[in-house]
Amino acid sequence: MNFTKPTVILVVGPTAVGKTRKAIELALQYQTEIISADSRQCYREMNIGVARPSPEELAAAPHHFIASHSIHDNLNAAWYEKYALEKVNELFTRHTVVVMVGGTGLYIKAFMEGLDEIPETDPVIRAAIIHDYEEKGLNWLQEEVKQNDPMFFAQGENQNPHRLMRALEVVRSTGKSILTFRKGEKAIRSFDMKLMVMDLPRPQLYERIDQRVDEMVRSGLEDEARRLYPFRHLSALQTVGYQEWFDYFEGKISREEAITLIKQHTRNYAKRQGTWFRKMGGETPHASRLIS
């Protein structure tokens, strides 16, 4: 396929579906560079547990937003939108086509459509919510959001602690539901976008996830998580593949249970990703669809 206008090819889909390989194939085909849209592979301190591309894969084509930041940096979708737009415009000075790849749906959506502006929130409130969530768990968090922001609770992702904590943070800081700040107006970008949604039959995808987790364990995931345990309160580490090990280190579950839960939670996450991207592929007005 020939592109005459600046174009971003977005390779998206659930974890373990083969996005990295496809992105590299496209980058080599168009002699271009890759921007990651993964909210965890950007952290230098996290490698095995986030399935960071291998040194060989990183050497095959130039990558951006991989091991580029620290777990101590405060990154979010609004920040990523600004970063990715600046990076892609820089790359367009050298290439007509740029490849973006990742599974963080909100980062992809922010890049493609923009985000509504939400007022600054109180960092003390944010820290208190994270602390209470760590102490009291998901059921507590769900109940707090239900009581404080019933509008979001009725429409939001009630199994996603990051979205729940964000909603609670906003309502406690502003007194208003996070939904009141959403205008629903999609930004128009100055370049073309081609969306490639990758997927696999669920049994095949789940088998690949289980195999990947086993390989992560053999490669030293437990030791990586143990090194990161002192920083377990940071937002970057509130994620599958590390939280289960932290529970094991604290004696809450066995080692075997930790590994089993990582597989289960990753499968659950992949299912949510698949739903998100299939919906995005059908509803995104400013990007045409490529067959994956």
Short mmCIF file of C-alpha atoms in Angstrom, two decimals:
data_model
loop_
_atom_site.label_atom_id
_atom_site.label_comp_id
_atom_site.label_asym_id
_atom_site.label_seq_id
_atom_site.Cartn_x
_atom_site.Cartn_y
_atom_site.Cartn_z
CA MET A 1 0.00 0.00 0.00
CA ASN A 2 1.35 3.42 -0.99
CA PHE A 3 0.75 6.48 1.14
CA THR A 4 0.98 9.96 -0.37
CA LYS A 5 -0.01 11.84 2.79
CA PRO A 6 1.56 11.63 6.28
CA THR A 7 -0.01 8.54 7.82
CA VAL A 8 0.12 6.74 11.16
CA ILE A 9 -0.57 3.01 11.06
CA LEU A 10 -1.87 1.98 14.49
CA VAL A 11 -1.37 -1.69 15.37
CA VAL A 12 -3.61 -2.47 18.34
CA GLY A 13 -5.08 -5.49 20.09
CA PRO A 14 -4.90 -7.59 23.25
CA THR A 15 -1.70 -8.68 24.93
CA ALA A 16 0.19 -11.64 23.40
CA VAL A 17 -1.63 -11.31 20.05
CA GLY A 18 1.57 -10.55 18.09
CA LYS A 19 1.49 -6.74 17.81
CA THR A 20 5.25 -6.25 18.19
CA ARG A 21 6.10 -8.59 15.32
CA LYS A 22 3.50 -6.97 13.04
CA ALA A 23 4.71 -3.45 13.90
CA ILE A 24 8.29 -4.37 13.06
CA GLU A 25 7.19 -5.91 9.76
CA LEU A 26 5.41 -2.67 8.86
CA ALA A 27 8.33 -0.50 9.99
CA LEU A 28 10.71 -2.48 7.79
CA GLN A 29 8.27 -2.43 4.88
CA TYR A 30 7.95 1.36 5.00
CA GLN A 31 11.49 2.04 6.27
CA THR A 32 10.14 3.97 9.23
CA GLU A 33 10.05 4.13 13.04
CA ILE A 34 7.77 2.83 15.80
CA ILE A 35 6.10 4.70 18.65
CA SER A 36 4.93 2.50 21.51
CA ALA A 37 1.48 3.07 23.01
CA ASP A 38 2.04 0.84 26.03
CA SER A 39 1.65 2.50 29.43
CA ARG A 40 4.09 0.11 31.15
CA GLN A 41 6.84 -0.75 28.63
CA CYS A 42 7.96 2.88 28.87
CA TYR A 43 9.37 2.31 32.37
CA ARG A 44 13.08 1.46 32.58
CA GLU A 45 12.67 -0.52 35.80
CA MET A 46 10.04 -2.87 34.32
CA ASN A 47 11.10 -5.39 31.70
CA ILE A 48 10.06 -9.03 32.00
CA GLY A 49 6.64 -8.42 33.51
CA VAL A 50 5.60 -5.94 30.81
CA ALA A 51 6.81 -8.10 27.90
CA ARG A 52 9.15 -5.38 26.69
CA PRO A 53 10.41 -6.08 23.14
CA SER A 54 13.67 -8.02 23.08
CA PRO A 55 17.00 -6.34 22.25
CA GLU A 56 16.83 -8.02 18.83
CA GLU A 57 13.35 -6.62 18.19
CA LEU A 58 14.36 -3.15 19.35
CA ALA A 59 17.38 -3.29 17.03
CA ALA A 60 15.25 -4.28 14.02
CA ALA A 61 13.59 -0.84 13.82
CA PRO A 62 13.90 2.43 15.80
CA HIS A 63 11.50 2.46 18.76
CA HIS A 64 10.25 5.37 20.87
CA PHE A 65 8.65 5.36 24.34
CA ILE A 66 10.33 2.10 25.33
CA ALA A 67 12.33 2.14 28.61
CA SER A 68 12.37 5.91 28.24
CA HIS A 69 10.94 6.92 31.63
CA SER A 70 11.07 5.99 35.32
CA ILE A 71 8.37 4.46 37.50
CA HIS A 72 8.71 7.66 39.55
CA ASP A 73 7.46 9.77 36.62
CA ASN A 74 3.79 10.74 36.66
CA LEU A 75 2.55 9.74 33.20
CA ASN A 76 -1.05 9.54 32.04
CA ALA A 77 -3.14 9.55 28.86
CA ALA A 78 -3.27 13.35 28.64
CA TRP A 79 0.52 13.50 28.89
CA TYR A 80 0.84 10.75 26.30
CA GLU A 81 -1.39 12.57 23.82
CA LYS A 82 0.93 15.59 23.89
CA TYR A 83 4.08 13.44 23.77
CA ALA A 84 2.89 11.24 20.90
CA LEU A 85 1.66 14.15 18.77
CA GLU A 86 5.00 15.92 19.15
CA LYS A 87 6.92 12.73 18.38
CA VAL A 88 4.88 11.79 15.33
CA ASN A 89 5.22 15.29 13.86
CA GLU A 90 8.98 15.09 14.40
CA LEU A 91 9.09 11.72 12.62
CA PHE A 92 7.04 13.06 9.71
CA THR A 93 10.01 15.30 8.86
CA ARG A 94 11.84 12.08 7.92
CA HIS A 95 9.09 9.63 6.99
CA THR A 96 5.70 9.64 5.29
CA VAL A 97 4.51 6.69 7.38
CA VAL A 98 4.92 6.14 11.14
CA VAL A 99 3.88 2.98 13.01
CA MET A 100 2.26 3.14 16.44
CA VAL A 101 1.78 -0.08 18.42
CA GLY A 102 0.30 -0.91 21.79
CA GLY A 103 -2.48 -2.25 23.90
CA THR A 104 -3.23 0.68 26.21
CA GLY A 105 -6.63 1.65 24.91
CA LEU A 106 -6.83 5.04 26.60
CA TYR A 107 -3.43 6.06 25.20
CA ILE A 108 -4.52 5.07 21.69
CA LYS A 109 -7.83 6.88 22.08
CA ALA A 110 -6.09 10.02 23.40
CA PHE A 111 -3.75 10.06 20.40
CA MET A 112 -6.49 9.48 17.85
CA GLU A 113 -9.32 11.57 19.27
CA GLY A 114 -7.95 13.77 22.07
CA LEU A 115 -9.11 13.93 25.68
CA ASP A 116 -11.40 16.30 27.48
CA GLU A 117 -9.65 18.63 29.89
CA ILE A 118 -10.17 17.69 33.53
CA PRO A 119 -9.19 20.15 36.29
CA GLU A 120 -6.06 19.53 38.35
CA THR A 121 -6.68 17.27 41.31
CA ASP A 122 -5.21 17.33 44.79
CA PRO A 123 -2.11 15.06 45.02
CA VAL A 124 -2.84 14.48 48.71
CA ILE A 125 -6.25 13.09 47.78
CA ARG A 126 -4.67 10.92 45.10
CA ALA A 127 -2.11 9.50 47.54
CA ALA A 128 -4.80 8.78 50.14
CA ILE A 129 -6.95 6.90 47.61
CA ILE A 130 -4.00 4.77 46.47
CA HIS A 131 -3.13 3.99 50.09
CA ASP A 132 -6.71 3.04 50.97
CA TYR A 133 -7.03 0.89 47.85
CA GLU A 134 -3.84 -0.97 48.76
CA GLU A 135 -5.13 -1.55 52.27
CA LYS A 136 -8.79 -2.30 51.57
CA GLY A 137 -8.91 -3.67 48.04
CA LEU A 138 -11.16 -3.46 44.99
CA ASN A 139 -14.48 -4.00 46.79
CA TRP A 140 -13.83 -0.94 48.96
CA LEU A 141 -12.89 1.11 45.91
CA GLN A 142 -16.01 0.08 44.01
CA GLU A 143 -18.25 0.99 46.95
CA GLU A 144 -16.58 4.40 47.35
CA VAL A 145 -17.09 5.22 43.68
CA LYS A 146 -20.67 3.95 43.83
CA GLN A 147 -21.41 6.28 46.76
CA ASN A 148 -19.46 9.32 45.53
CA ASP A 149 -19.90 9.13 41.76
CA PRO A 150 -22.92 6.93 40.99
CA MET A 151 -23.08 8.34 37.45
CA PHE A 152 -19.61 6.99 36.64
CA PHE A 153 -20.28 3.76 38.49
CA ALA A 154 -23.33 3.15 36.32
CA GLN A 155 -21.33 3.59 33.10
CA GLY A 156 -17.67 3.05 33.95
CA GLU A 157 -15.27 0.15 34.03
CA ASN A 158 -15.97 -1.15 37.51
CA GLN A 159 -13.30 -3.86 37.37
CA ASN A 160 -10.55 -1.40 36.42
CA PRO A 161 -8.96 0.02 39.59
CA HIS A 162 -7.07 2.73 37.70
CA ARG A 163 -10.26 4.15 36.19
CA LEU A 164 -12.08 3.82 39.51
CA MET A 165 -9.32 5.59 41.43
CA ARG A 166 -9.23 8.36 38.83
CA ALA A 167 -13.00 8.86 39.09
CA LEU A 168 -12.83 8.96 42.89
CA GLU A 169 -9.88 11.36 42.79
CA VAL A 170 -11.78 13.77 40.51
CA VAL A 171 -15.03 13.74 42.45
CA ARG A 172 -13.26 14.22 45.78
CA SER A 173 -11.18 17.08 44.37
CA THR A 174 -13.88 18.90 42.38
CA GLY A 175 -17.19 17.74 43.84
CA LYS A 176 -18.28 16.76 40.32
CA SER A 177 -18.47 13.47 38.44
CA ILE A 178 -15.62 12.85 36.02
CA LEU A 179 -18.32 12.35 33.36
CA THR A 180 -19.35 16.02 33.59
CA PHE A 181 -15.98 16.99 32.08
CA ARG A 182 -16.43 14.81 29.02
CA LYS A 183 -17.63 16.85 26.07
CA GLY A 184 -17.55 13.99 23.59
CA GLU A 185 -15.95 16.13 20.88
CA LYS A 186 -13.25 14.28 18.96
CA ALA A 187 -10.12 16.11 17.85
CA ILE A 188 -9.30 16.27 14.14
CA ARG A 189 -5.70 15.35 13.35
CA SER A 190 -3.64 16.82 10.52
CA PHE A 191 -2.52 13.39 9.28
CA ASP A 192 -4.21 10.21 8.11
CA MET A 193 -4.63 7.22 10.43
CA LYS A 194 -4.99 3.55 9.54
CA LEU A 195 -6.20 1.29 12.33
CA MET A 196 -5.12 -2.37 12.35
CA VAL A 197 -7.00 -4.30 15.04
CA MET A 198 -5.33 -7.67 15.68
CA ASP A 199 -7.10 -10.57 17.35
CA LEU A 200 -7.02 -14.34 17.74
CA PRO A 201 -9.61 -16.97 18.68
CA ARG A 202 -9.92 -16.81 22.45
CA PRO A 203 -8.61 -20.35 23.21
CA GLN A 204 -5.51 -19.69 21.09
CA LEU A 205 -4.92 -16.29 22.69
CA TYR A 206 -5.33 -17.68 26.21
CA GLU A 207 -2.89 -20.49 25.45
CA ARG A 208 -0.33 -17.94 24.26
CA ILE A 209 -0.86 -15.87 27.41
CA ASP A 210 -0.26 -18.90 29.65
CA GLN A 211 2.88 -19.80 27.71
CA ARG A 212 4.15 -16.23 27.92
CA VAL A 213 3.63 -16.11 31.70
CA ASP A 214 5.50 -19.41 32.11
CA GLU A 215 8.37 -17.98 30.05
CA MET A 216 8.36 -14.80 32.15
CA VAL A 217 8.70 -16.87 35.32
CA ARG A 218 11.58 -18.86 33.81
CA SER A 219 13.23 -15.58 32.78
CA GLY A 220 13.24 -14.18 36.32
CA LEU A 221 9.94 -12.33 36.81
CA GLU A 222 9.90 -13.15 40.52
CA ASP A 223 13.30 -11.53 41.07
CA GLU A 224 12.26 -8.49 39.03
CA ALA A 225 9.13 -8.09 41.15
CA ARG A 226 11.16 -8.49 44.35
CA ARG A 227 13.47 -5.64 43.27
CA LEU A 228 10.42 -3.47 42.66
CA TYR A 229 8.60 -4.42 45.87
CA PRO A 230 9.86 -1.35 47.81
CA PHE A 231 8.09 0.84 45.22
CA ARG A 232 4.83 -1.14 45.19
CA HIS A 233 2.81 1.96 46.16
CA LEU A 234 3.65 3.73 42.88
CA SER A 235 0.95 3.97 40.22
CA ALA A 236 3.20 2.29 37.63
CA LEU A 237 3.22 -0.90 39.69
CA GLN A 238 -0.53 -1.18 40.20
CA THR A 239 -0.60 -3.72 37.42
CA VAL A 240 -0.97 -7.39 36.55
CA GLY A 241 2.24 -9.37 36.81
CA TYR A 242 3.58 -7.51 39.83
CA GLN A 243 0.68 -7.11 42.26
CA GLU A 244 0.31 -10.90 42.48
CA TRP A 245 3.98 -11.29 43.43
CA PHE A 246 3.65 -8.54 46.02
CA ASP A 247 0.79 -10.50 47.63
CA TYR A 248 3.00 -13.59 47.63
CA PHE A 249 5.88 -11.70 49.25
CA GLU A 250 3.47 -10.55 51.98
CA GLY A 251 2.30 -14.10 52.65
CA LYS A 252 -1.23 -13.56 51.38
CA ILE A 253 -1.03 -16.26 48.69
CA SER A 254 1.33 -19.07 47.69
CA ARG A 255 3.87 -18.85 44.88
CA GLU A 256 1.80 -21.22 42.76
CA GLU A 257 -1.30 -19.12 43.38
CA ALA A 258 0.58 -15.98 42.32
CA ILE A 259 1.52 -17.54 38.97
CA THR A 260 -2.01 -18.88 38.43
CA LEU A 261 -3.50 -15.46 39.22
CA ILE A 262 -1.12 -13.69 36.84
CA LYS A 263 -2.38 -15.94 34.05
CA GLN A 264 -6.01 -15.45 35.06
CA HIS A 265 -5.74 -11.69 35.44
CA THR A 266 -3.86 -11.37 32.15
CA ARG A 267 -6.57 -13.34 30.36
CA ASN A 268 -9.19 -11.07 31.94
CA TYR A 269 -7.25 -8.01 30.82
CA ALA A 270 -6.87 -9.37 27.29
CA LYS A 271 -10.63 -9.93 27.11
CA ARG A 272 -11.26 -6.29 28.09
CA GLN A 273 -8.66 -5.10 25.56
CA GLY A 274 -10.28 -7.13 22.80
CA THR A 275 -13.70 -5.63 23.56
CA TRP A 276 -12.25 -2.09 23.66
CA PHE A 277 -10.41 -2.36 20.34
CA ARG A 278 -13.20 -4.14 18.48
CA LYS A 279 -15.51 -1.31 19.52
CA MET A 280 -12.91 1.29 18.56
CA GLY A 281 -12.48 -0.32 15.14
CA GLY A 282 -16.18 0.05 14.47
CA GLU A 283 -16.70 3.56 15.85
CA THR A 284 -13.56 5.61 15.11
CA PRO A 285 -14.62 8.26 12.60
CA HIS A 286 -11.20 9.73 11.79
CA ALA A 287 -9.30 6.53 10.90
CA SER A 288 -9.89 3.98 8.18
CA ARG A 289 -9.62 0.29 8.98
CA LEU A 290 -6.88 -2.00 7.73
CA ILE A 291 -7.45 -5.75 7.55
CA SER A 292 -5.21 -7.46 10.12
#
